[in-house]
Short mmCIF file of C-alpha atoms in Angstrom, two decimals:
data_model
loop_
_atom_site.label_atom_id
_atom_site.label_comp_id
_atom_site.label_asym_id
_atom_site.label_seq_id
_atom_site.Cartn_x
_atom_site.Cartn_y
_atom_site.Cartn_z
CA UNK A 1 98.74 108.99 127.50
CA UNK A 2 95.93 110.18 125.65
CA UNK A 3 97.26 113.85 125.64
CA UNK A 4 100.75 112.55 124.63
CA UNK A 5 99.20 110.58 121.70
CA UNK A 6 97.16 113.34 120.86
CA UNK A 7 99.69 116.07 120.99
CA UNK A 8 101.80 115.39 117.97
CA UNK A 9 98.54 114.60 115.91
CA UNK A 10 97.33 118.06 117.07
CA UNK A 11 100.45 120.01 116.12
CA UNK A 12 100.28 118.75 112.68
CA UNK A 13 96.63 119.23 111.93
CA UNK A 14 96.24 122.35 114.21
CA UNK A 15 98.28 124.39 111.76
CA UNK A 16 95.45 123.95 109.43
CA UNK A 17 92.90 125.70 111.80
CA UNK A 18 93.62 129.52 111.45
CA UNK A 19 93.16 129.86 107.71
CA UNK A 20 89.84 127.90 107.44
CA UNK A 21 88.36 129.27 110.49
CA UNK A 22 89.20 132.73 110.35
CA UNK A 23 87.16 133.34 107.16
CA UNK A 24 86.75 133.78 103.54
CA UNK A 25 85.19 137.23 103.63
CA UNK A 26 81.83 135.96 105.15
CA UNK A 27 80.98 133.22 102.92
CA UNK A 28 78.22 131.00 104.35
CA UNK A 29 77.64 127.29 104.65
CA UNK A 30 75.29 125.59 102.41
CA UNK A 31 74.69 121.86 103.04
CA UNK A 32 72.48 121.12 100.28
CA UNK A 33 72.43 123.88 97.72
CA UNK A 34 75.42 125.99 96.95
CA UNK A 35 77.74 125.41 94.28
CA UNK A 36 80.50 124.81 96.71
CA UNK A 37 79.15 125.99 100.04
CA UNK A 38 78.10 123.81 102.98
CA UNK A 39 74.44 124.94 103.84
CA UNK A 40 72.95 124.93 107.07
CA UNK A 41 70.01 122.64 106.99
CA UNK A 42 70.38 121.27 103.65
CA UNK A 43 70.20 124.65 101.64
CA UNK A 44 71.87 126.05 98.62
CA UNK A 45 72.99 129.67 98.15
CA UNK A 46 71.99 131.82 95.41
CA UNK A 47 74.47 131.84 92.41
CA UNK A 48 77.20 134.38 93.56
CA UNK A 49 80.12 135.56 91.53
CA UNK A 50 83.35 134.97 93.48
CA UNK A 51 86.12 137.46 93.95
CA UNK A 52 89.22 136.71 92.24
CA UNK A 53 91.75 135.49 94.92
CA UNK A 54 94.88 137.52 95.37
CA UNK A 55 97.98 135.76 95.03
CA UNK A 56 99.39 136.44 98.52
CA UNK A 57 96.01 136.57 100.15
CA UNK A 58 95.50 134.79 103.49
CA UNK A 59 91.87 133.96 103.15
CA UNK A 60 90.54 130.45 103.21
CA UNK A 61 89.58 131.00 99.62
CA UNK A 62 93.10 132.01 98.57
CA UNK A 63 94.55 128.81 100.41
CA UNK A 64 92.43 126.55 98.26
CA UNK A 65 93.27 128.49 95.14
CA UNK A 66 96.92 128.21 96.03
CA UNK A 67 96.71 124.28 96.45
CA UNK A 68 98.03 121.93 93.83
CA UNK A 69 95.26 121.58 91.16
CA UNK A 70 94.48 117.76 91.68
CA UNK A 71 93.57 118.59 95.25
CA UNK A 72 91.27 121.52 94.78
CA UNK A 73 88.07 119.43 94.05
CA UNK A 74 88.65 117.64 97.12
CA UNK A 75 89.24 120.97 99.17
CA UNK A 76 86.10 122.35 97.64
CA UNK A 77 84.08 119.27 98.37
CA UNK A 78 85.04 119.88 102.07
CA UNK A 79 84.08 123.65 101.52
CA UNK A 80 87.51 124.61 103.01
CA UNK A 81 86.99 127.95 100.99
CA UNK A 82 83.72 128.75 102.66
CA UNK A 83 84.71 128.52 106.46
CA UNK A 84 81.54 130.11 107.94
CA UNK A 85 80.04 126.65 108.48
CA UNK A 86 83.19 125.75 110.45
CA UNK A 87 82.62 128.78 112.73
CA UNK A 88 79.00 127.84 113.49
CA UNK A 89 79.90 124.24 114.22
CA UNK A 90 83.05 125.28 116.33
CA UNK A 91 81.65 128.06 118.26
CA UNK A 92 79.43 125.91 120.62
CA UNK A 93 82.40 123.76 121.50
CA UNK A 94 84.27 126.98 122.50
CA UNK A 95 81.39 128.04 124.98
CA UNK A 96 81.34 124.51 126.64
CA UNK A 97 85.13 124.18 126.79
CA UNK A 98 85.18 127.86 128.44
CA UNK A 99 82.38 127.15 130.91
CA UNK A 100 84.32 124.11 132.16
CA UNK A 101 87.55 126.26 132.79
CA UNK A 102 88.61 126.68 136.34
CA UNK A 103 87.74 129.86 137.90
CA UNK A 104 90.01 132.65 137.08
CA UNK A 105 91.56 130.74 134.25
CA UNK A 106 91.49 130.68 130.50
CA UNK A 107 89.92 128.19 128.71
CA UNK A 108 92.24 125.15 127.75
CA UNK A 109 93.93 126.22 124.43
CA UNK A 110 94.89 122.63 123.46
CA UNK A 111 91.32 121.54 123.76
CA UNK A 112 90.25 124.67 121.69
CA UNK A 113 92.63 123.62 118.99
CA UNK A 114 91.84 120.03 118.93
CA UNK A 115 88.19 120.86 118.73
CA UNK A 116 88.94 123.39 115.98
CA UNK A 117 90.73 120.76 114.01
CA UNK A 118 87.77 118.33 114.47
CA UNK A 119 85.20 121.13 113.41
CA UNK A 120 86.98 121.33 110.19
CA UNK A 121 87.03 117.57 109.69
CA UNK A 122 83.37 116.84 110.60
CA UNK A 123 82.27 119.71 108.62
CA UNK A 124 84.09 118.45 105.70
CA UNK A 125 82.67 115.00 106.09
CA UNK A 126 79.13 116.56 106.45
CA UNK A 127 79.65 118.36 103.22
CA UNK A 128 80.91 115.19 101.57
CA UNK A 129 77.87 112.99 102.87
CA UNK A 130 75.54 115.87 101.53
CA UNK A 131 76.87 115.98 98.11
CA UNK A 132 76.78 112.12 97.88
CA UNK A 133 73.02 112.20 98.80
CA UNK A 134 72.17 115.14 96.55
CA UNK A 135 74.43 114.54 93.48
CA UNK A 136 71.36 113.94 91.18
CA UNK A 137 69.67 117.02 92.49
CA UNK A 138 72.81 119.06 91.90
CA UNK A 139 73.31 117.81 88.21
CA UNK A 140 69.81 119.52 87.58
CA UNK A 141 70.38 122.73 88.96
CA UNK A 142 72.88 125.25 86.99
CA UNK A 143 74.24 126.82 89.97
CA UNK A 144 75.23 123.47 91.76
CA UNK A 145 76.28 121.62 88.54
CA UNK A 146 80.05 122.46 88.92
CA UNK A 147 80.15 120.84 92.54
CA UNK A 148 82.93 118.31 92.34
CA UNK A 149 80.58 115.19 92.44
CA UNK A 150 77.98 116.56 90.09
CA UNK A 151 80.59 117.79 87.76
CA UNK A 152 82.33 114.65 87.56
CA UNK A 153 85.49 116.06 89.08
CA UNK A 154 85.28 113.35 91.74
CA UNK A 155 83.45 109.92 91.30
CA UNK A 156 81.18 108.51 93.78
CA UNK A 157 83.70 106.00 94.84
CA UNK A 158 86.47 108.35 95.21
CA UNK A 159 84.05 110.56 97.35
CA UNK A 160 83.25 107.48 99.56
CA UNK A 161 87.02 106.95 100.12
CA UNK A 162 87.62 110.55 100.75
CA UNK A 163 84.80 110.43 103.36
CA UNK A 164 86.44 107.42 104.90
CA UNK A 165 89.88 109.51 105.20
CA UNK A 166 88.09 112.33 107.00
CA UNK A 167 86.27 110.32 109.30
CA UNK A 168 89.39 108.56 110.11
CA UNK A 169 91.29 111.75 110.95
CA UNK A 170 88.28 113.02 113.02
CA UNK A 171 88.43 109.75 115.04
CA UNK A 172 92.22 110.53 115.67
CA UNK A 173 91.11 113.74 117.00
CA UNK A 174 88.45 111.98 119.14
CA UNK A 175 90.67 109.45 120.56
CA UNK A 176 92.82 112.32 122.01
CA UNK A 177 89.82 112.72 124.60
CA UNK A 178 88.86 110.81 127.58
CA UNK A 179 86.75 107.47 127.29
CA UNK A 180 83.57 109.23 128.16
CA UNK A 181 83.94 111.73 125.51
CA UNK A 182 85.03 109.19 122.93
CA UNK A 183 81.56 107.47 123.53
CA UNK A 184 79.72 110.63 123.57
CA UNK A 185 81.44 111.75 120.28
CA UNK A 186 80.78 108.47 118.48
CA UNK A 187 76.98 108.78 119.36
CA UNK A 188 76.95 111.85 116.89
CA UNK A 189 77.87 109.92 113.98
CA UNK A 190 74.19 108.90 113.40
CA UNK A 191 73.21 112.59 113.34
CA UNK A 192 75.94 113.46 110.81
CA UNK A 193 74.87 111.00 108.50
CA UNK A 194 71.15 111.36 108.59
CA UNK A 195 70.59 115.13 108.90
CA UNK A 196 71.18 115.98 105.25
CA UNK A 197 68.06 113.93 104.43
CA UNK A 198 65.67 115.81 106.83
CA UNK A 199 64.93 118.38 104.34
CA UNK A 200 63.16 115.76 102.25
CA UNK A 201 60.88 114.27 104.99
CA UNK A 202 60.02 117.13 107.35
CA UNK A 203 59.49 120.81 107.67
CA UNK A 204 62.05 120.96 110.47
CA UNK A 205 65.36 120.12 108.90
CA UNK A 206 66.81 123.24 110.94
CA UNK A 207 65.95 121.36 114.05
CA UNK A 208 67.87 118.17 112.83
CA UNK A 209 70.89 120.51 112.04
CA UNK A 210 70.68 122.01 115.26
CA UNK A 211 70.82 118.88 117.27
CA UNK A 212 74.01 117.80 115.14
CA UNK A 213 75.81 121.30 115.05
CA UNK A 214 75.61 121.85 118.73
CA UNK A 215 76.91 118.34 120.05
CA UNK A 216 80.09 120.17 120.80
CA UNK A 217 78.22 121.87 123.58
CA UNK A 218 78.00 118.49 125.32
CA UNK A 219 81.43 117.28 124.25
CA UNK A 220 83.65 120.04 125.00
CA UNK A 221 82.52 119.99 128.73
CA UNK A 222 83.05 116.33 129.09
CA UNK A 223 86.52 116.50 127.40
CA UNK A 224 87.58 119.09 130.07
CA UNK A 225 85.79 117.45 133.13
CA UNK A 226 85.60 114.00 131.99
CA UNK A 227 81.83 113.85 132.20
CA UNK A 228 78.74 116.14 131.38
CA UNK A 229 77.04 118.05 134.14
CA UNK A 230 73.35 118.03 133.02
CA UNK A 231 72.66 121.30 134.74
CA UNK A 232 75.18 123.12 132.57
CA UNK A 233 75.28 120.99 129.61
CA UNK A 234 71.83 120.52 128.57
CA UNK A 235 70.76 124.16 128.93
CA UNK A 236 73.81 125.13 126.77
CA UNK A 237 73.02 122.42 124.41
CA UNK A 238 69.39 123.51 124.18
CA UNK A 239 70.57 127.12 123.55
CA UNK A 240 72.71 126.25 120.74
CA UNK A 241 69.85 124.28 119.11
CA UNK A 242 67.68 127.45 119.38
CA UNK A 243 70.41 129.47 117.85
CA UNK A 244 70.58 127.15 115.07
CA UNK A 245 66.78 127.47 114.34
CA UNK A 246 67.22 131.08 114.30
CA UNK A 247 70.13 131.58 111.91
CA UNK A 248 69.21 128.69 109.54
CA UNK A 249 65.48 129.68 109.21
CA UNK A 250 66.73 133.05 108.03
CA UNK A 251 69.17 131.31 105.57
CA UNK A 252 66.39 129.14 104.23
CA UNK A 253 64.31 132.31 103.15
CA UNK A 254 66.76 132.82 100.43
CA UNK A 255 65.72 129.39 98.83
CA UNK A 256 62.12 129.06 99.76
CA UNK A 257 60.97 129.40 96.12
CA UNK A 258 63.33 126.81 94.81
CA UNK A 259 62.54 124.70 97.55
CA UNK A 260 58.99 124.67 97.04
CA UNK A 261 59.73 123.60 93.15
CA UNK A 262 61.94 121.06 94.10
CA UNK A 263 60.01 119.64 96.84
CA UNK A 264 62.31 120.20 99.48
CA UNK A 265 61.06 121.46 103.17
CA UNK A 266 62.27 124.06 105.58
CA UNK A 267 60.98 125.99 108.63
CA UNK A 268 61.00 129.05 106.08
CA UNK A 269 58.37 127.43 104.17
CA UNK A 270 56.37 126.28 107.34
CA UNK A 271 56.57 129.59 109.07
CA UNK A 272 56.13 131.98 106.01
CA UNK A 273 54.97 135.48 107.20
CA UNK A 274 54.93 134.42 110.85
CA UNK A 275 58.72 133.90 110.69
CA UNK A 276 59.62 136.83 112.86
CA UNK A 277 57.30 135.65 115.64
CA UNK A 278 58.81 132.41 115.65
CA UNK A 279 62.33 133.70 115.55
CA UNK A 280 61.61 135.82 118.56
CA UNK A 281 60.36 133.03 120.51
CA UNK A 282 63.49 131.13 119.67
CA UNK A 283 65.55 134.02 121.03
CA UNK A 284 63.82 134.24 124.28
CA UNK A 285 64.32 130.32 124.67
CA UNK A 286 68.03 130.76 123.86
CA UNK A 287 68.61 133.55 126.32
CA UNK A 288 66.72 131.84 128.99
CA UNK A 289 68.63 128.64 128.63
CA UNK A 290 72.02 130.55 128.33
CA UNK A 291 71.10 132.34 131.59
CA UNK A 292 70.13 129.15 133.48
CA UNK A 293 73.47 127.45 132.19
CA UNK A 294 75.13 130.75 133.64
CA UNK A 295 73.45 130.39 137.03
CA UNK A 296 74.60 126.87 137.11
CA UNK A 297 78.16 127.72 136.54
CA UNK A 298 77.98 130.64 139.04
CA UNK A 299 78.83 133.07 136.29
CA UNK A 300 79.58 136.80 136.92
CA UNK A 301 78.53 140.06 135.35
CA UNK A 302 80.72 139.97 132.16
CA UNK A 303 78.79 136.91 131.22
CA UNK A 304 75.32 138.37 131.67
CA UNK A 305 76.74 141.52 130.14
CA UNK A 306 77.51 139.64 126.94
CA UNK A 307 73.94 137.95 126.98
CA UNK A 308 72.48 141.71 126.76
CA UNK A 309 74.52 142.26 123.95
CA UNK A 310 73.64 138.98 122.20
CA UNK A 311 69.91 139.85 122.94
CA UNK A 312 70.22 143.33 121.44
CA UNK A 313 71.94 141.73 118.35
CA UNK A 314 69.26 139.25 117.98
CA UNK A 315 66.36 141.65 118.44
CA UNK A 316 67.95 144.12 115.68
CA UNK A 317 68.39 141.04 113.60
CA UNK A 318 64.95 140.05 113.66
CA UNK A 319 63.31 143.42 113.57
CA UNK A 320 65.31 144.65 110.45
CA UNK A 321 64.85 141.25 108.82
CA UNK A 322 63.48 141.26 105.22
CA UNK A 323 62.51 137.61 104.62
CA UNK A 324 61.86 138.50 100.94
CA UNK A 325 65.39 139.74 100.25
CA UNK A 326 67.88 137.05 99.69
CA UNK A 327 70.70 139.48 100.30
CA UNK A 328 69.35 140.71 103.55
CA UNK A 329 68.88 136.98 104.72
CA UNK A 330 72.42 136.37 103.61
CA UNK A 331 73.83 139.25 105.67
CA UNK A 332 71.66 138.38 108.78
CA UNK A 333 72.79 134.70 108.64
CA UNK A 334 76.41 135.45 108.43
CA UNK A 335 76.16 137.97 111.34
CA UNK A 336 75.55 135.07 113.67
CA UNK A 337 79.35 134.42 113.82
CA UNK A 338 79.49 137.83 115.78
CA UNK A 339 76.81 136.43 118.24
CA UNK A 340 78.94 133.35 118.98
CA UNK A 341 82.08 135.14 119.41
CA UNK A 342 80.57 137.84 121.73
CA UNK A 343 79.24 134.78 123.78
CA UNK A 344 82.67 133.19 123.82
CA UNK A 345 84.25 136.36 125.27
CA UNK A 346 81.70 136.78 127.72
CA UNK A 347 82.01 133.34 129.10
CA UNK A 348 85.95 133.92 129.29
CA UNK A 349 85.80 137.26 131.02
CA UNK A 350 83.04 136.08 133.26
CA UNK A 351 85.35 133.09 134.38
CA UNK A 352 88.31 135.52 134.85
CA UNK A 353 86.14 137.74 136.93
CA UNK A 354 85.60 134.88 139.27
CA UNK A 355 89.30 135.03 140.57
CA UNK A 356 88.92 138.81 141.08
CA UNK A 357 85.93 138.30 143.22
CA UNK A 358 87.40 135.46 145.14
CA UNK A 359 90.79 137.54 145.90
CA UNK A 360 88.65 140.50 147.11
CA UNK A 361 86.58 138.22 149.38
CA UNK A 362 89.70 136.73 150.81
CA UNK A 363 91.38 140.00 151.32
CA UNK A 364 88.15 141.29 153.16
CA UNK A 365 88.15 138.13 155.26
CA UNK A 366 91.60 138.51 156.29
CA UNK A 367 91.16 142.26 157.07
CA UNK A 368 88.19 141.40 159.36
CA UNK A 369 90.46 138.77 161.18
CA UNK A 370 93.15 141.23 161.64
CA UNK A 371 90.78 143.78 163.06
#
């Protein structure tokens, strides 16, 4: 019955996923800093001149630009024109859903669509919460003064009502899952509400973001299996947290000077010139945890080949990183979407390989019996 109730809801909202997930030319998230971008770990992007949207473009920015003018402030408040944040929230869900698939089968496409819709809604809710917390900061900074709440396009009351609407729709998505997953998903709400504040009280806001953004690594598995398997879910969740520490520390180096002046904290300010050593450690921990999750799932060669590619990507990313160049930090940050997609494909192919191995083993066994 839950699936039937969710089917009509997913068909309506699922149509929104492709345009907002497939990107707006690599624009990143910026939770606390960008004029219109959700920044990981409460960061603001440097001011950038946006390209003029093409009339018939299919990018997320073009979709927002083509929307009715009264709706555009709300769409920008959700950062629907900057989908990289949705990708980084969504990809750990795809890993978990794919690992939970039956051997030799593709991941559940209904679950992938449902979680994609949920990622859009929850990322939008996180952006709204962040802008409500930071509206006084944003008014004092030129590049963030045109945010919908800071600029007065949306009042505090309107943003609160809008947040309620987003959370209600997200609850509708959550209710399409089993009871275990409903409780597990509801447990993440405290993280969603509080993590935008962490940059004010600790030098580890990236850790708080990692704990929040990778909750889908737990939820995806439970949505398919009915409960969490600690031997798979915990290493996968830990790997996602390490991944977030990597990409958001890189991202934070763009704004470290402004952060120091404003009084905000980050791992970039904490690590300083030792950043590459820390990133290397996080990468080793991430790959080790992913290997452990693969062993627990009886994964096959394509999965471990994907881990090698991911490791090479991380090594190149860290080795060539220039922490004093905001443009380079931006490029390295956005390239992490590629890491997530490579791992997703490796999981899918590794799962399909299981069927091939099973069939070959069965044929060999039958052949031995006949002989």
